[in-house]
């Protein structure tokens, strides 16, 4: 029995499925890890893996980055954990303000889910409305109103121009059925739905690039429509930049598209793997959370602005600010893209890699998808072969066919070559698959 198997047996006595986040489960058992450095993870067997998942893409500078480690270690030595304000939290807020165009005001939370909950509370209070709209297939965390239509099954989709809102988990509040699901990149249908439901809608939440289903950019026209229409209809526009934030540009997707939403959520790369998230937004909206002015929207949390997390952010953000990290990741990303394109041609298997900022997604399709419905038909068995062969080569890719892989600035061209070598073997296998 391997050490991972033994740990799984021990864990399963007390922990359902042996995992603390359902997506970590992999049959027959998850791997258990003991160490990480740079682009590598070591499992409890002592085997080294090239990590192309990087803490759900949060570890953009590589595991155990020396500057981040030093800042966190210093915070630990100071002995402060949580429950008080610190200079590091001020530093982190200032760093963000220096990176994000049209920066308004910011407050920290711990996770993306919490940040979205806060943002929705601000939107509901400000508009006096209840419902929210989101794009089909998009993931924004596990809060009730947004945890619908994430990776829906084909029989749950509903009509293309007014998608259904199937729950992505049991146990959601019934109110989640009221979420309006928008067909991403379909301007006419989105406009129709927003106008129809405007009087009930507090917020439109959108990832400017759908990264939890690979890498699907909104067209500039689509985001412009959302911006103009929400302004006209009095709906709060929220960009979820948990994954685009700091990877696609130092100022995130808003910088790339030149469009400023009312509120934005950040997390993940903000603190290189430490638990920090943020809501940034228009001064008047964020003022609703200002306790010094009697702002009526509560903003509380034992761990908010935790000493180690804000220290990590204050050390991480300067390393992401000048664009060189993103440029380096785009060079590696181009090598992955071109490598897969060559394999696709050589083996006659349709495949396309989409991505930027170190995110990459191999789709087994003839062209890049424009929304969930065109992405979900990616050949799952071919992706499964790629995932399995990569794992045999000790390379970790996401197990789900529609998620997103991620590189860090600690990855090198040699690592990309190792990935492409494994991919070559997988493509050879795919040729004999039906
Ligand atoms: C785009 C996006 N939004 C929100 C979330 C939720 O963040 P968290 O897992 O920190 O709650 C995620 C997490 O994967 C995400 O990818």
PDB file of C-alpha atoms in Angstrom, residues 14-189:
ATOM      1  CA  UNK A  14     -13.361  10.906   9.574  1.00  0.00           C
ATOM      2  CA  UNK A  15     -13.414  12.997   6.386  1.00  0.00           C
ATOM      3  CA  UNK A  16     -16.047  12.170   3.741  1.00  0.00           C
ATOM      4  CA  UNK A  17     -14.139  11.271   0.584  1.00  0.00           C
ATOM      5  CA  UNK A  18     -10.864  12.129   2.308  1.00  0.00           C
ATOM      6  CA  UNK A  19     -10.846  15.647   0.801  1.00  0.00           C
ATOM      7  CA  UNK A  20     -11.730  19.139   2.000  1.00  0.00           C
ATOM      8  CA  UNK A  21     -12.699  20.421  -1.434  1.00  0.00           C
ATOM      9  CA  UNK A  22     -14.740  18.066  -3.621  1.00  0.00           C
ATOM     10  CA  UNK A  23     -12.747  18.854  -6.774  1.00  0.00           C
ATOM     11  CA  UNK A  24      -9.612  17.396  -5.147  1.00  0.00           C
ATOM     12  CA  UNK A  25     -11.069  13.908  -5.172  1.00  0.00           C
ATOM     13  CA  UNK A  26      -9.716  11.645  -7.899  1.00  0.00           C
ATOM     14  CA  UNK A  27     -10.523   7.954  -8.224  1.00  0.00           C
ATOM     15  CA  UNK A  28      -9.344   5.689  -6.788  1.00  0.00           C
ATOM     16  CA  UNK A  29      -7.919   8.126  -4.219  1.00  0.00           C
ATOM     17  CA  UNK A  30      -6.425  11.597  -4.133  1.00  0.00           C
ATOM     18  CA  UNK A  31      -2.682  12.079  -3.902  1.00  0.00           C
ATOM     19  CA  UNK A  32      -1.431  13.527  -0.628  1.00  0.00           C
ATOM     20  CA  UNK A  33       1.434  16.010  -0.813  1.00  0.00           C
ATOM     21  CA  UNK A  34       4.175  16.923   1.603  1.00  0.00           C
ATOM     22  CA  UNK A  35       6.180  19.718  -0.039  1.00  0.00           C
ATOM     23  CA  UNK A  36       6.194  22.300  -2.817  1.00  0.00           C
ATOM     24  CA  UNK A  37       8.829  24.499  -4.385  1.00  0.00           C
ATOM     25  CA  UNK A  38       8.912  26.457  -7.628  1.00  0.00           C
ATOM     26  CA  UNK A  39       6.879  24.559 -10.248  1.00  0.00           C
ATOM     27  CA  UNK A  40       7.062  21.262  -8.336  1.00  0.00           C
ATOM     28  CA  UNK A  41       5.044  19.338  -5.782  1.00  0.00           C
ATOM     29  CA  UNK A  42       6.305  16.279  -3.911  1.00  0.00           C
ATOM     30  CA  UNK A  43       3.803  13.670  -2.834  1.00  0.00           C
ATOM     31  CA  UNK A  44       4.097  11.742   0.402  1.00  0.00           C
ATOM     32  CA  UNK A  45       5.871   8.944  -1.494  1.00  0.00           C
ATOM     33  CA  UNK A  46       8.646  11.439  -2.241  1.00  0.00           C
ATOM     34  CA  UNK A  47       7.820  11.545  -5.972  1.00  0.00           C
ATOM     35  CA  UNK A  48       8.231  14.901  -7.676  1.00  0.00           C
ATOM     36  CA  UNK A  49       5.471  16.252  -9.943  1.00  0.00           C
ATOM     37  CA  UNK A  50       5.560  19.141 -12.366  1.00  0.00           C
ATOM     38  CA  UNK A  51       2.547  21.140 -11.211  1.00  0.00           C
ATOM     39  CA  UNK A  52       0.377  22.629 -13.945  1.00  0.00           C
ATOM     40  CA  UNK A  53      -2.494  23.386 -11.580  1.00  0.00           C
ATOM     41  CA  UNK A  54      -0.650  25.766  -9.208  1.00  0.00           C
ATOM     42  CA  UNK A  55      -3.132  25.993  -6.353  1.00  0.00           C
ATOM     43  CA  UNK A  56      -6.121  26.451  -8.666  1.00  0.00           C
ATOM     44  CA  UNK A  57      -3.987  29.046 -10.521  1.00  0.00           C
ATOM     45  CA  UNK A  58      -3.400  31.129  -7.399  1.00  0.00           C
ATOM     46  CA  UNK A  59       0.349  30.461  -7.138  1.00  0.00           C
ATOM     47  CA  UNK A  60       1.499  32.674 -10.009  1.00  0.00           C
ATOM     48  CA  UNK A  61       5.076  33.197  -8.785  1.00  0.00           C
ATOM     49  CA  UNK A  62       5.734  29.527  -8.093  1.00  0.00           C
ATOM     50  CA  UNK A  63       5.466  27.632  -4.839  1.00  0.00           C
ATOM     51  CA  UNK A  64       7.452  28.901  -1.890  1.00  0.00           C
ATOM     52  CA  UNK A  65       8.621  32.084  -3.596  1.00  0.00           C
ATOM     53  CA  UNK A  66      11.485  33.461  -1.462  1.00  0.00           C
ATOM     54  CA  UNK A  67      10.106  37.041  -1.173  1.00  0.00           C
ATOM     55  CA  UNK A  68       6.661  35.811  -0.226  1.00  0.00           C
ATOM     56  CA  UNK A  69       8.053  33.245   2.211  1.00  0.00           C
ATOM     57  CA  UNK A  70      10.177  35.908   3.862  1.00  0.00           C
ATOM     58  CA  UNK A  71       7.229  38.290   4.270  1.00  0.00           C
ATOM     59  CA  UNK A  72       5.007  35.552   5.673  1.00  0.00           C
ATOM     60  CA  UNK A  73       7.738  34.310   8.004  1.00  0.00           C
ATOM     61  CA  UNK A  74       8.279  37.864   9.258  1.00  0.00           C
ATOM     62  CA  UNK A  75       4.543  38.177   9.894  1.00  0.00           C
ATOM     63  CA  UNK A  76       4.575  34.903  11.817  1.00  0.00           C
ATOM     64  CA  UNK A  77       7.522  36.136  13.902  1.00  0.00           C
ATOM     65  CA  UNK A  78       5.594  39.303  14.732  1.00  0.00           C
ATOM     66  CA  UNK A  79       3.073  36.990  16.285  1.00  0.00           C
ATOM     67  CA  UNK A  80       0.030  38.785  14.901  1.00  0.00           C
ATOM     68  CA  UNK A  81      -2.566  36.500  13.430  1.00  0.00           C
ATOM     69  CA  UNK A  82      -5.895  38.204  13.027  1.00  0.00           C
ATOM     70  CA  UNK A  83      -8.581  40.375  14.549  1.00  0.00           C
ATOM     71  CA  UNK A  84      -6.613  43.636  14.253  1.00  0.00           C
ATOM     72  CA  UNK A  85      -5.493  45.980  11.490  1.00  0.00           C
ATOM     73  CA  UNK A  86      -1.843  45.950  10.387  1.00  0.00           C
ATOM     74  CA  UNK A  87       0.552  48.020   8.297  1.00  0.00           C
ATOM     75  CA  UNK A  88       0.862  45.099   5.873  1.00  0.00           C
ATOM     76  CA  UNK A  89      -2.854  45.412   5.031  1.00  0.00           C
ATOM     77  CA  UNK A  90      -2.342  49.104   4.282  1.00  0.00           C
ATOM     78  CA  UNK A  91       0.663  48.235   2.111  1.00  0.00           C
ATOM     79  CA  UNK A  92      -1.334  45.617   0.209  1.00  0.00           C
ATOM     80  CA  UNK A  93      -4.185  48.074  -0.473  1.00  0.00           C
ATOM     81  CA  UNK A  94      -1.711  50.694  -1.710  1.00  0.00           C
ATOM     82  CA  UNK A  95      -0.045  48.164  -3.996  1.00  0.00           C
ATOM     83  CA  UNK A  96      -3.393  47.265  -5.526  1.00  0.00           C
ATOM     84  CA  UNK A  97      -4.280  50.912  -6.007  1.00  0.00           C
ATOM     85  CA  UNK A  98      -1.059  51.348  -7.951  1.00  0.00           C
ATOM     86  CA  UNK A  99      -1.863  48.510 -10.365  1.00  0.00           C
ATOM     87  CA  UNK A 100      -5.551  48.720 -11.189  1.00  0.00           C
ATOM     88  CA  UNK A 101      -6.834  51.404 -13.597  1.00  0.00           C
ATOM     89  CA  UNK A 102      -9.685  53.582 -12.242  1.00  0.00           C
ATOM     90  CA  UNK A 103      -9.108  52.160  -8.788  1.00  0.00           C
ATOM     91  CA  UNK A 104     -11.813  53.184  -6.331  1.00  0.00           C
ATOM     92  CA  UNK A 105     -11.827  51.761  -2.806  1.00  0.00           C
ATOM     93  CA  UNK A 106     -11.043  48.269  -1.560  1.00  0.00           C
ATOM     94  CA  UNK A 107     -11.761  45.891   1.287  1.00  0.00           C
ATOM     95  CA  UNK A 108     -10.275  42.491   1.960  1.00  0.00           C
ATOM     96  CA  UNK A 109     -11.950  39.169   2.617  1.00  0.00           C
ATOM     97  CA  UNK A 110     -10.511  35.645   2.663  1.00  0.00           C
ATOM     98  CA  UNK A 111     -11.976  33.848  -0.321  1.00  0.00           C
ATOM     99  CA  UNK A 112     -13.485  34.639  -3.676  1.00  0.00           C
ATOM    100  CA  UNK A 113     -16.820  33.289  -2.502  1.00  0.00           C
ATOM    101  CA  UNK A 114     -16.873  35.719   0.413  1.00  0.00           C
ATOM    102  CA  UNK A 115     -15.826  38.601  -1.834  1.00  0.00           C
ATOM    103  CA  UNK A 116     -18.731  37.847  -4.187  1.00  0.00           C
ATOM    104  CA  UNK A 117     -21.116  37.656  -1.209  1.00  0.00           C
ATOM    105  CA  UNK A 118     -19.979  41.081  -0.053  1.00  0.00           C
ATOM    106  CA  UNK A 119     -20.242  42.519  -3.564  1.00  0.00           C
ATOM    107  CA  UNK A 120     -23.793  41.197  -3.941  1.00  0.00           C
ATOM    108  CA  UNK A 121     -24.796  42.674  -0.569  1.00  0.00           C
ATOM    109  CA  UNK A 122     -23.575  46.080  -1.723  1.00  0.00           C
ATOM    110  CA  UNK A 123     -25.461  45.689  -5.011  1.00  0.00           C
ATOM    111  CA  UNK A 124     -28.692  44.603  -3.327  1.00  0.00           C
ATOM    112  CA  UNK A 125     -28.575  47.432  -0.830  1.00  0.00           C
ATOM    113  CA  UNK A 126     -27.791  50.017  -3.502  1.00  0.00           C
ATOM    114  CA  UNK A 127     -30.436  48.947  -6.001  1.00  0.00           C
ATOM    115  CA  UNK A 128     -33.103  47.712  -3.601  1.00  0.00           C
ATOM    116  CA  UNK A 129     -33.372  44.688  -5.910  1.00  0.00           C
ATOM    117  CA  UNK A 130     -32.775  41.001  -5.222  1.00  0.00           C
ATOM    118  CA  UNK A 131     -31.851  38.908  -8.247  1.00  0.00           C
ATOM    119  CA  UNK A 132     -28.539  38.504 -10.032  1.00  0.00           C
ATOM    120  CA  UNK A 133     -27.473  37.539 -13.554  1.00  0.00           C
ATOM    121  CA  UNK A 134     -24.464  35.435 -14.503  1.00  0.00           C
ATOM    122  CA  UNK A 135     -23.074  33.810 -17.637  1.00  0.00           C
ATOM    123  CA  UNK A 136     -23.930  30.235 -18.550  1.00  0.00           C
ATOM    124  CA  UNK A 137     -21.298  27.754 -17.352  1.00  0.00           C
ATOM    125  CA  UNK A 138     -19.345  30.315 -15.306  1.00  0.00           C
ATOM    126  CA  UNK A 139     -18.121  29.549 -11.785  1.00  0.00           C
ATOM    127  CA  UNK A 140     -18.032  32.283  -9.154  1.00  0.00           C
ATOM    128  CA  UNK A 141     -17.703  30.276  -5.939  1.00  0.00           C
ATOM    129  CA  UNK A 142     -20.237  28.368  -3.909  1.00  0.00           C
ATOM    130  CA  UNK A 143     -22.624  31.134  -2.791  1.00  0.00           C
ATOM    131  CA  UNK A 144     -26.258  30.210  -3.458  1.00  0.00           C
ATOM    132  CA  UNK A 145     -27.283  32.727  -6.125  1.00  0.00           C
ATOM    133  CA  UNK A 146     -24.177  32.184  -8.254  1.00  0.00           C
ATOM    134  CA  UNK A 147     -23.688  28.434  -7.869  1.00  0.00           C
ATOM    135  CA  UNK A 148     -26.108  27.649 -10.662  1.00  0.00           C
ATOM    136  CA  UNK A 149     -25.309  26.732 -14.261  1.00  0.00           C
ATOM    137  CA  UNK A 150     -21.703  25.790 -13.563  1.00  0.00           C
ATOM    138  CA  UNK A 151     -20.679  22.923 -15.837  1.00  0.00           C
ATOM    139  CA  UNK A 152     -24.369  22.029 -16.436  1.00  0.00           C
ATOM    140  CA  UNK A 153     -25.105  18.690 -18.088  1.00  0.00           C
ATOM    141  CA  UNK A 154     -26.442  18.771 -21.680  1.00  0.00           C
ATOM    142  CA  UNK A 155     -29.973  17.878 -20.561  1.00  0.00           C
ATOM    143  CA  UNK A 156     -30.015  20.778 -18.086  1.00  0.00           C
ATOM    144  CA  UNK A 157     -29.150  23.553 -20.511  1.00  0.00           C
ATOM    145  CA  UNK A 158     -32.519  24.868 -21.643  1.00  0.00           C
ATOM    146  CA  UNK A 159     -32.917  27.077 -24.732  1.00  0.00           C
ATOM    147  CA  UNK A 160     -29.739  28.714 -26.078  1.00  0.00           C
ATOM    148  CA  UNK A 161     -31.175  32.245 -25.913  1.00  0.00           C
ATOM    149  CA  UNK A 162     -32.532  31.899 -22.354  1.00  0.00           C
ATOM    150  CA  UNK A 163     -30.486  29.242 -20.578  1.00  0.00           C
ATOM    151  CA  UNK A 164     -31.812  27.418 -17.532  1.00  0.00           C
ATOM    152  CA  UNK A 165     -30.365  27.933 -14.044  1.00  0.00           C
ATOM    153  CA  UNK A 166     -29.803  24.365 -12.805  1.00  0.00           C
ATOM    154  CA  UNK A 167     -28.313  24.197  -9.291  1.00  0.00           C
ATOM    155  CA  UNK A 168     -24.697  23.017  -9.217  1.00  0.00           C
ATOM    156  CA  UNK A 169     -25.130  21.499  -5.779  1.00  0.00           C
ATOM    157  CA  UNK A 170     -27.899  20.154  -3.626  1.00  0.00           C
ATOM    158  CA  UNK A 171     -28.791  22.245  -0.624  1.00  0.00           C
ATOM    159  CA  UNK A 172     -28.906  25.658  -2.288  1.00  0.00           C
ATOM    160  CA  UNK A 173     -31.527  28.147  -1.213  1.00  0.00           C
ATOM    161  CA  UNK A 174     -34.617  28.101  -3.425  1.00  0.00           C
ATOM    162  CA  UNK A 175     -33.911  31.728  -4.220  1.00  0.00           C
ATOM    163  CA  UNK A 176     -31.024  30.547  -6.430  1.00  0.00           C
ATOM    164  CA  UNK A 177     -33.664  29.452  -8.953  1.00  0.00           C
ATOM    165  CA  UNK A 178     -34.253  33.145  -9.580  1.00  0.00           C
ATOM    166  CA  UNK A 179     -30.784  33.711 -11.012  1.00  0.00           C
ATOM    167  CA  UNK A 180     -30.881  34.895 -14.611  1.00  0.00           C
ATOM    168  CA  UNK A 181     -28.434  32.954 -16.786  1.00  0.00           C
ATOM    169  CA  UNK A 182     -26.993  34.861 -19.748  1.00  0.00           C
ATOM    170  CA  UNK A 183     -25.722  33.311 -22.991  1.00  0.00           C
ATOM    171  CA  UNK A 184     -22.096  34.505 -22.989  1.00  0.00           C
ATOM    172  CA  UNK A 185     -21.054  36.505 -26.062  1.00  0.00           C
ATOM    173  CA  UNK A 186     -24.624  36.530 -27.447  1.00  0.00           C
ATOM    174  CA  UNK A 187     -25.374  40.238 -27.538  1.00  0.00           C
ATOM    175  CA  UNK A 188     -28.978  40.168 -28.709  1.00  0.00           C
ATOM    176  CA  UNK A 189     -30.166  37.450 -26.308  1.00  0.00           C
TER     177      UNK A 189
END
